[in-house]
Coordinates of C-alpha atoms and ligand atoms in Angstrom, one line a residue:
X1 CA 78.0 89.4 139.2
X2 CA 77.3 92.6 140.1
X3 CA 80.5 93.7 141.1
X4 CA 81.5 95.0 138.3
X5 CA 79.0 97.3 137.4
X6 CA 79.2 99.1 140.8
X7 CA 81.8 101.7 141.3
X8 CA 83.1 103.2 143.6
X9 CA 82.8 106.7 144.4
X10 CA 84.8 108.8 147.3
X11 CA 80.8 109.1 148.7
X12 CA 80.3 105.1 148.7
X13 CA 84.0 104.6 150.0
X14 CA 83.4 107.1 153.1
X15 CA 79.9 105.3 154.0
X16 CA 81.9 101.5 153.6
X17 CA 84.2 103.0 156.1
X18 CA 81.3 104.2 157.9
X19 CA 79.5 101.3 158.9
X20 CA 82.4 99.1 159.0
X21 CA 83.4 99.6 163.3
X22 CA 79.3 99.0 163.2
X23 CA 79.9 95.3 162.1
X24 CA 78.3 96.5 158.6
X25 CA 79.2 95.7 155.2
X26 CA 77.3 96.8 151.9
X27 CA 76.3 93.5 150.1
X28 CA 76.7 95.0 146.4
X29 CA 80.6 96.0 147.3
X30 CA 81.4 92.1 147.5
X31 CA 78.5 89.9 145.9
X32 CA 80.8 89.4 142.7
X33 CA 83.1 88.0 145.4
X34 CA 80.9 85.9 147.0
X35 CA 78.3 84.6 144.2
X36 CA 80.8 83.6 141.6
X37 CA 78.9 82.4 138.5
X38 CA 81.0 79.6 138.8
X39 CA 83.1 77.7 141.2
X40 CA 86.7 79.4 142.0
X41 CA 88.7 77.7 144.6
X42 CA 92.0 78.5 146.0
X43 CA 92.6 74.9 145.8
X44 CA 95.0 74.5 143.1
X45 CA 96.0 70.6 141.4
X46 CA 99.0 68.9 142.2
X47 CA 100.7 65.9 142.8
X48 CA 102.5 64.5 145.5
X49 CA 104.8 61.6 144.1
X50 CA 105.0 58.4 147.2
X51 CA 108.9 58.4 146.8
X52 CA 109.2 61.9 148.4
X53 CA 106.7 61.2 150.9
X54 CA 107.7 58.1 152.0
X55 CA 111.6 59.6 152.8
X56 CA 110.5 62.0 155.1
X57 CA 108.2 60.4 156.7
X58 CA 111.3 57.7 157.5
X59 CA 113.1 60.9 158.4
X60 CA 110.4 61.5 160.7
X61 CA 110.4 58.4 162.3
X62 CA 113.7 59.1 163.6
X63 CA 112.6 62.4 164.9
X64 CA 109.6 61.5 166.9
X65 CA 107.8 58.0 167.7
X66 CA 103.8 57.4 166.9
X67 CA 103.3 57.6 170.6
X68 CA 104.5 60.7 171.3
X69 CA 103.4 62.4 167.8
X70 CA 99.8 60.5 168.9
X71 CA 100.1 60.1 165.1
X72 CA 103.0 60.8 163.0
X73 CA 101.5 62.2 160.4
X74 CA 103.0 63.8 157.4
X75 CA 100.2 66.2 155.4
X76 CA 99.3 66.6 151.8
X77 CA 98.6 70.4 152.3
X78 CA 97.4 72.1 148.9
X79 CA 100.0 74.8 148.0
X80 CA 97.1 77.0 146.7
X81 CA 95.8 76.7 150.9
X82 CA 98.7 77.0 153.0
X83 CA 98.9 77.4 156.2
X84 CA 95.3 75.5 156.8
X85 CA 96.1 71.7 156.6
X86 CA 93.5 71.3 153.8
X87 CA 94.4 69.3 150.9
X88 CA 90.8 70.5 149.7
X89 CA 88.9 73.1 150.4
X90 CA 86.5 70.8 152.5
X91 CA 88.8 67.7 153.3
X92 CA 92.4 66.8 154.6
X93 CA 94.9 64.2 153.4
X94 CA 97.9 62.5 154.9
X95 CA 100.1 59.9 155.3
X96 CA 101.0 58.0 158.3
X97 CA 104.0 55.8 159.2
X98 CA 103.6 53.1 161.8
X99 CA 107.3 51.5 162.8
X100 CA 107.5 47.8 164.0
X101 CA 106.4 47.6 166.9
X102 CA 105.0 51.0 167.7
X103 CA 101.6 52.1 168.9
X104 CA 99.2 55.3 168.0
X105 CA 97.1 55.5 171.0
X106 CA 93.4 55.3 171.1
X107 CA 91.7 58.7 170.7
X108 CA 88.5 58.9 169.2
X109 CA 86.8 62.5 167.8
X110 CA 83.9 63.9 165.7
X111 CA 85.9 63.8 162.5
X112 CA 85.5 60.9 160.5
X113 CA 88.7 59.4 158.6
X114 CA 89.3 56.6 156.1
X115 CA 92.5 54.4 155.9
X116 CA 93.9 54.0 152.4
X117 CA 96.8 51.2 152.8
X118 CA 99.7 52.1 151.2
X119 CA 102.7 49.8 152.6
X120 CA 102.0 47.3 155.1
X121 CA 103.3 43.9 155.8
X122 CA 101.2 43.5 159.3
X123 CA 99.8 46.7 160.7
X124 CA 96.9 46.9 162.2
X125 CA 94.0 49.6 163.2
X126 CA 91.1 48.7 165.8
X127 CA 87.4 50.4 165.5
X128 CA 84.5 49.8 168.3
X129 CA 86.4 46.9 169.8
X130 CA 87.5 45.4 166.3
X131 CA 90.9 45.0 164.6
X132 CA 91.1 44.8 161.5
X133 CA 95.0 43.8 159.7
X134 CA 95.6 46.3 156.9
X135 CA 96.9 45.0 153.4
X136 CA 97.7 47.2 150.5
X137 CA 94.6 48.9 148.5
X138 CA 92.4 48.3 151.5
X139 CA 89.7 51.1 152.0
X140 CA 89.6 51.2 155.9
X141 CA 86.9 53.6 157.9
X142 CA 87.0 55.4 161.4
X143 CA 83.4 56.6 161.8
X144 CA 83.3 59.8 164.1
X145 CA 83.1 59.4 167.5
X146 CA 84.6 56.0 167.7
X147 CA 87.7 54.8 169.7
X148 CA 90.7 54.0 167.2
X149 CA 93.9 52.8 167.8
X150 CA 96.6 51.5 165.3
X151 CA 99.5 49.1 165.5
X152 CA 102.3 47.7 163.9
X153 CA 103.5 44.2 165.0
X154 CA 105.6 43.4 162.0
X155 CA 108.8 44.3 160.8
X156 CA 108.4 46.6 158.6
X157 CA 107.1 50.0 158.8
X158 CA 103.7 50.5 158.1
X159 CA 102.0 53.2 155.5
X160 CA 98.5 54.4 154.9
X161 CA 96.8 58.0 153.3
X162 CA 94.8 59.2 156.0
X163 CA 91.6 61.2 154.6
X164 CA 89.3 63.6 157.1
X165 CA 86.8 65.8 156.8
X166 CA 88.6 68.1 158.9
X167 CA 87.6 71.0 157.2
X168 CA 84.2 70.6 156.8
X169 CA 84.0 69.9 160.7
X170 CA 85.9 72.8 161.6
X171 CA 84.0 75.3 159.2
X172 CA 80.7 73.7 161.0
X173 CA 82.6 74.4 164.3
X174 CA 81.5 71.0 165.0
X175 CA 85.0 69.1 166.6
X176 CA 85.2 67.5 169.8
X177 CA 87.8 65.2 170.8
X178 CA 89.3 63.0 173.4
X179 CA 91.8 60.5 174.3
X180 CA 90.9 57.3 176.0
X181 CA 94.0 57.0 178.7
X182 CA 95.5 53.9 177.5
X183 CA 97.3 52.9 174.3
X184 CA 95.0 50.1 173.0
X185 CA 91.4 49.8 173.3
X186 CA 90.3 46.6 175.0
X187 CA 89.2 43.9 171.6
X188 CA 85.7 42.3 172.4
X189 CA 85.3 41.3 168.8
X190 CA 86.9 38.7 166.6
X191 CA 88.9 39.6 163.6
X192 CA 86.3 39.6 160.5
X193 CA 83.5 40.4 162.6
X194 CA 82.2 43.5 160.8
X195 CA 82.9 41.4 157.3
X196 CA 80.5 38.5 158.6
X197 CA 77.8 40.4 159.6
X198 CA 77.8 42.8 156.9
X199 CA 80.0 42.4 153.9
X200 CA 78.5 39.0 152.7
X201 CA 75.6 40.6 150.9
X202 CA 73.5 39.6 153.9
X203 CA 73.2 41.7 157.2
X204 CA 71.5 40.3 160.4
X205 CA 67.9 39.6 160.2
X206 CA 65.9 43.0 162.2
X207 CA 69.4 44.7 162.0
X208 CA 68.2 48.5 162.6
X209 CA 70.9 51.1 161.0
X210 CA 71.8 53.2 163.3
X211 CA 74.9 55.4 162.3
X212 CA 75.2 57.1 159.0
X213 CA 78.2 55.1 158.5
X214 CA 78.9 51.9 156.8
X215 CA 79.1 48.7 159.8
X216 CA 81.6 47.4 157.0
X217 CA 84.9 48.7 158.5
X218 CA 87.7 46.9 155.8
X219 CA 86.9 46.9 152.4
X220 CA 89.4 44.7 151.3
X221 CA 91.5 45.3 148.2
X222 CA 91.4 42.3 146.5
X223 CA 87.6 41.5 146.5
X224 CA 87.2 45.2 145.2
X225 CA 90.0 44.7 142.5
X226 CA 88.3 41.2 141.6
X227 CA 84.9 43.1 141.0
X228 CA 86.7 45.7 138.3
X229 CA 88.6 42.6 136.8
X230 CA 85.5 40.3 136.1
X231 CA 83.6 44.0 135.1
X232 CA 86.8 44.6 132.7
X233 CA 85.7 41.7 130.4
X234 CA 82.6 43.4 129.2
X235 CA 84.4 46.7 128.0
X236 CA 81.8 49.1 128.9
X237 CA 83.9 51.8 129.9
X238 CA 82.7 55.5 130.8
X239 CA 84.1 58.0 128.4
X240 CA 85.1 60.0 131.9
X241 CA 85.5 57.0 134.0
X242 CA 86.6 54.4 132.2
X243 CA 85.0 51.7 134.9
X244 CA 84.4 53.5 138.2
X245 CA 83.0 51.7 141.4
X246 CA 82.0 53.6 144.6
X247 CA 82.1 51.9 147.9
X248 CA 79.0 51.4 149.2
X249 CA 77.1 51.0 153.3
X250 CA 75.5 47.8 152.7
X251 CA 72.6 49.3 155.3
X252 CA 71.1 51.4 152.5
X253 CA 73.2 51.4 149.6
X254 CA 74.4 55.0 149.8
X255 CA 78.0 56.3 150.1
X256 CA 80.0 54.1 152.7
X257 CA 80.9 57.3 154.7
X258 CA 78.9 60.4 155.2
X259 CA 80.8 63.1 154.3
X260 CA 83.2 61.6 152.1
X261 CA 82.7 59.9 149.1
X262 CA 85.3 56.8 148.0
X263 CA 85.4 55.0 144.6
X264 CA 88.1 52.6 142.8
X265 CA 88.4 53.0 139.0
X266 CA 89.7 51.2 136.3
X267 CA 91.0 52.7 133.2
X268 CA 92.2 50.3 130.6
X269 CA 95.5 49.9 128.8
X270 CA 95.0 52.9 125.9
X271 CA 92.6 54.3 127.2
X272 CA 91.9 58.6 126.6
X273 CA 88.9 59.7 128.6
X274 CA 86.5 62.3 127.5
X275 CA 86.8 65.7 129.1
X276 CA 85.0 65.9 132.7
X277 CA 84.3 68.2 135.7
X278 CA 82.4 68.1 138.9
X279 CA 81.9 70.5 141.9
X280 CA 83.7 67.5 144.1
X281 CA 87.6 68.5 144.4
X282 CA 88.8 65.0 144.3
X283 CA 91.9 63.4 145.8
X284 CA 92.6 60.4 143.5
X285 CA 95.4 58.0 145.0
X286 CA 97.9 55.8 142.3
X287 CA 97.3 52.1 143.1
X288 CA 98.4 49.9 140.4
X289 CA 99.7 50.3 136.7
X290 CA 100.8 54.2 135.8
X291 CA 98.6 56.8 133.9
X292 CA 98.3 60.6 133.6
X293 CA 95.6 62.9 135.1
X294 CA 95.3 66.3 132.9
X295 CA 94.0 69.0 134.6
X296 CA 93.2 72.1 133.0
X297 CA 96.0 71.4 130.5
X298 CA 98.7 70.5 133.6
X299 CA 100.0 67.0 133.3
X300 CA 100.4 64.8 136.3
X301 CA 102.2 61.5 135.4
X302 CA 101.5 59.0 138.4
X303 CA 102.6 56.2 139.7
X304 CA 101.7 54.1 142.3
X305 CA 101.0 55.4 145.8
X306 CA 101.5 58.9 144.4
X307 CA 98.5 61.2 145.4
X308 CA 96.9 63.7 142.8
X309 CA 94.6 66.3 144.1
X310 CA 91.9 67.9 141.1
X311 CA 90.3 70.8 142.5
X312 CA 86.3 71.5 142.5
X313 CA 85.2 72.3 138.4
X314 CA 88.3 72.0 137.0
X315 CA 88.7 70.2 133.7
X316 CA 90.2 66.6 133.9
X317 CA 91.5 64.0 131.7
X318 CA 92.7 60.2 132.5
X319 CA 95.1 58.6 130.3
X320 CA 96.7 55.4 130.6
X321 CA 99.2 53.6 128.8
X322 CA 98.5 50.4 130.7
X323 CA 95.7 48.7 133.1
X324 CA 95.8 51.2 135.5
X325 CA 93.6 51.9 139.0
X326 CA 93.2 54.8 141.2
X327 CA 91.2 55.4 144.4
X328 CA 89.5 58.4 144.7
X329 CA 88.0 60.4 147.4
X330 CA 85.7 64.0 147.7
X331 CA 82.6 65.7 149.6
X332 CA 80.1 64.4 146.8
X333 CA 77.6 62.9 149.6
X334 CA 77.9 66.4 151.3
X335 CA 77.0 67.9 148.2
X336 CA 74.5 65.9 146.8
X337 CA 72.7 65.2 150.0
X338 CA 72.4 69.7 150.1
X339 CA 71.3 69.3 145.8
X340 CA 75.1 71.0 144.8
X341 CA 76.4 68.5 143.3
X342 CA 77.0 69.3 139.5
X343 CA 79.0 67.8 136.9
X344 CA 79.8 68.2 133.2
X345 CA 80.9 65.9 130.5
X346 CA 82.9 66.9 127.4
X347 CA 84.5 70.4 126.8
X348 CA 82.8 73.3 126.9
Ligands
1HN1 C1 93.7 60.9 163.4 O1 93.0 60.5 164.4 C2 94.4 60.0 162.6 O2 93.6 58.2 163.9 C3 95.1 60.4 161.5 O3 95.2 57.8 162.5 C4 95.2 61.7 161.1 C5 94.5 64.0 161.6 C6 93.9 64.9 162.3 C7 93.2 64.6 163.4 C8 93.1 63.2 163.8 C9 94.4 58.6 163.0 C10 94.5 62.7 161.9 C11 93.7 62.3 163.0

């Protein structure tokens, strides 16, 4: 903007310097900077492949147990933001390794996170007196402020993609945090208790919502892969998409959580997508089949579990040689709830 047709002169440089011990700064010295015509993040795309994350993570596990760690996380932090545990400019990623046996103490804070399940054979997380057993491609939520607690009572270790909005909560200087003194929180509910009430596409007559969040607290993977399969057989596929379903709070059929936004997508055996980009960096997550996320030009060939991170307004492409799914994650609620949210379909 107008940046670049102010410059400088020794005068201008000597009053900059002037004002600056006055807490002063001249707006037309760094409006270009700040009122880019377009978006330009530091974020940068890139893929972590599972393989590589999984082996540390073991090596972890023989360096520190989920107790002591309170959770043994490893990060996903953007190269292009180092330093800042953002995977995003506005939201965090990890993964997290549960051993047999093992217990991540209850803790609850203002940050919500959701539970992507990567590897698990058993584990388990409780939520507001509720546990819930994780299988793979289950889309679990921790609203903010609730106790959680996780578990692993089988024998193998246990693997899920953590995703925060860590970095929106901080740049709202908005965190608060506690732990809740003992390891588990007490369970008052049955298992399936959240599913009864709300995820049969009924909710308790007079039921008053009263969180932003979805009461759903597992969305399980198989009823959500069933809905893309049965949706498959018409072929109406997206040119960006290819068949993309967002996760949804029963309550009042917006997003499920928030601040972030979750969706599991389809893209059939073959299929190219057309050009696409949106003002929501997206963390999209490998789940079955293999396909190829082109970004800008950069080629990402994924597999499952392996996490791909597209940054805001950057141009990407989904190819896949075979039936192939991805769950994806971003700020879109945040953005479209504040009218930012923007998108653009085809080159150009
Ligand atoms: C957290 O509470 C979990 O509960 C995982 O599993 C990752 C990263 C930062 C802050 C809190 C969890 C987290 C976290």
């Amino acid at each position: 903007m107008a940046q670049a047709s102010v410059s400088n002169t020794a005068q201008r440089e000597a009053f900059y310097k002037a004002i600056e011990p006055e807490s002063m700064t001249a707006l037309w010295s760094v409006m270009g900077a700040i009122i880019t015509p377009e978006p330009k993040s530091e974020c940068v795309p890139f893929m972590w492949q599972y393989d590589r994350v999984r082996s540390r993570l073991l090596e972890a596990g023989d360096l520190i147990t989920a107790k002591e760690a309170e959770r043994r996380v490893l990060i996903l932090e953007n190269p292009g933001l180092k330093g800042t545990s953002k995977c995003t400019t506005s939201l965090y990623c990890g993964v997290q390794l549960v051993m047999p046996g093992e217990v991540a103490p209850a803790h609850r804070h203002t940050q919500s996170a959701l539970r992507f399940v990567l590897e698990a054979s058993g584990g388990h997380t409780a939520v507001g007196g509720e546990k819930t057993e994780m299988h793979y491609g289950d889309f679990v939520i921790t609203p903010n402020w609730e106790w959680h607690d996780h578990g692993n009572d089988s024998d193998e270790p246990v693997f899920w993609l953590d995703g925060l909005d860590i970095p929106l909560v901080q740049f709202l200087d908005a965190s608060f945090a506690e732990g809740f003194g003992e390891d588990q929180q007490p369970i008052s509910k049955q298992q399936g208790d959240s599913n009864a009430r709300y995820g049969a596409n009924m909710l308790p007559l007079g039921y008053e919502k009263a969180t932003p969040t979805s009461p759903i607290f597992n969305y399980p993977y198989d009823r959500s892969r069933e809905a893309l399969e049965q949706m498959k057989r018409q072929e109406e596929w997206d040119p960006c998409h290819g068949l993309k379903m967002r996760y949804v709070n029963p309550v009042d059929g917006g997003w499920a959580m928030p601040t972030i936004g979750t969706c599991l997508q389809l893209l059939p055996k073959s299929f190219t997508s057309q050009a696409y980009r949106s003002t929501d960096a997206t963390v999209f997550v490998g789940v079955e089949g293999k396909g190829r996320i082109i970004v800008d030009g950069e080629i990402f060939n994924w597999s499952p579990r392996d996490v791909v991170v597209v940054p805001s307004w950057r141009e990407v492409v989904h190819e896949a040689s075979e039936d192939a799914v991805l769950f994806s994650y971003s700020d879109r609620p945040v953005q479209e709830k504040c009218g930012l949210w923007r998108e653009r379909r085809g080159n150009n």
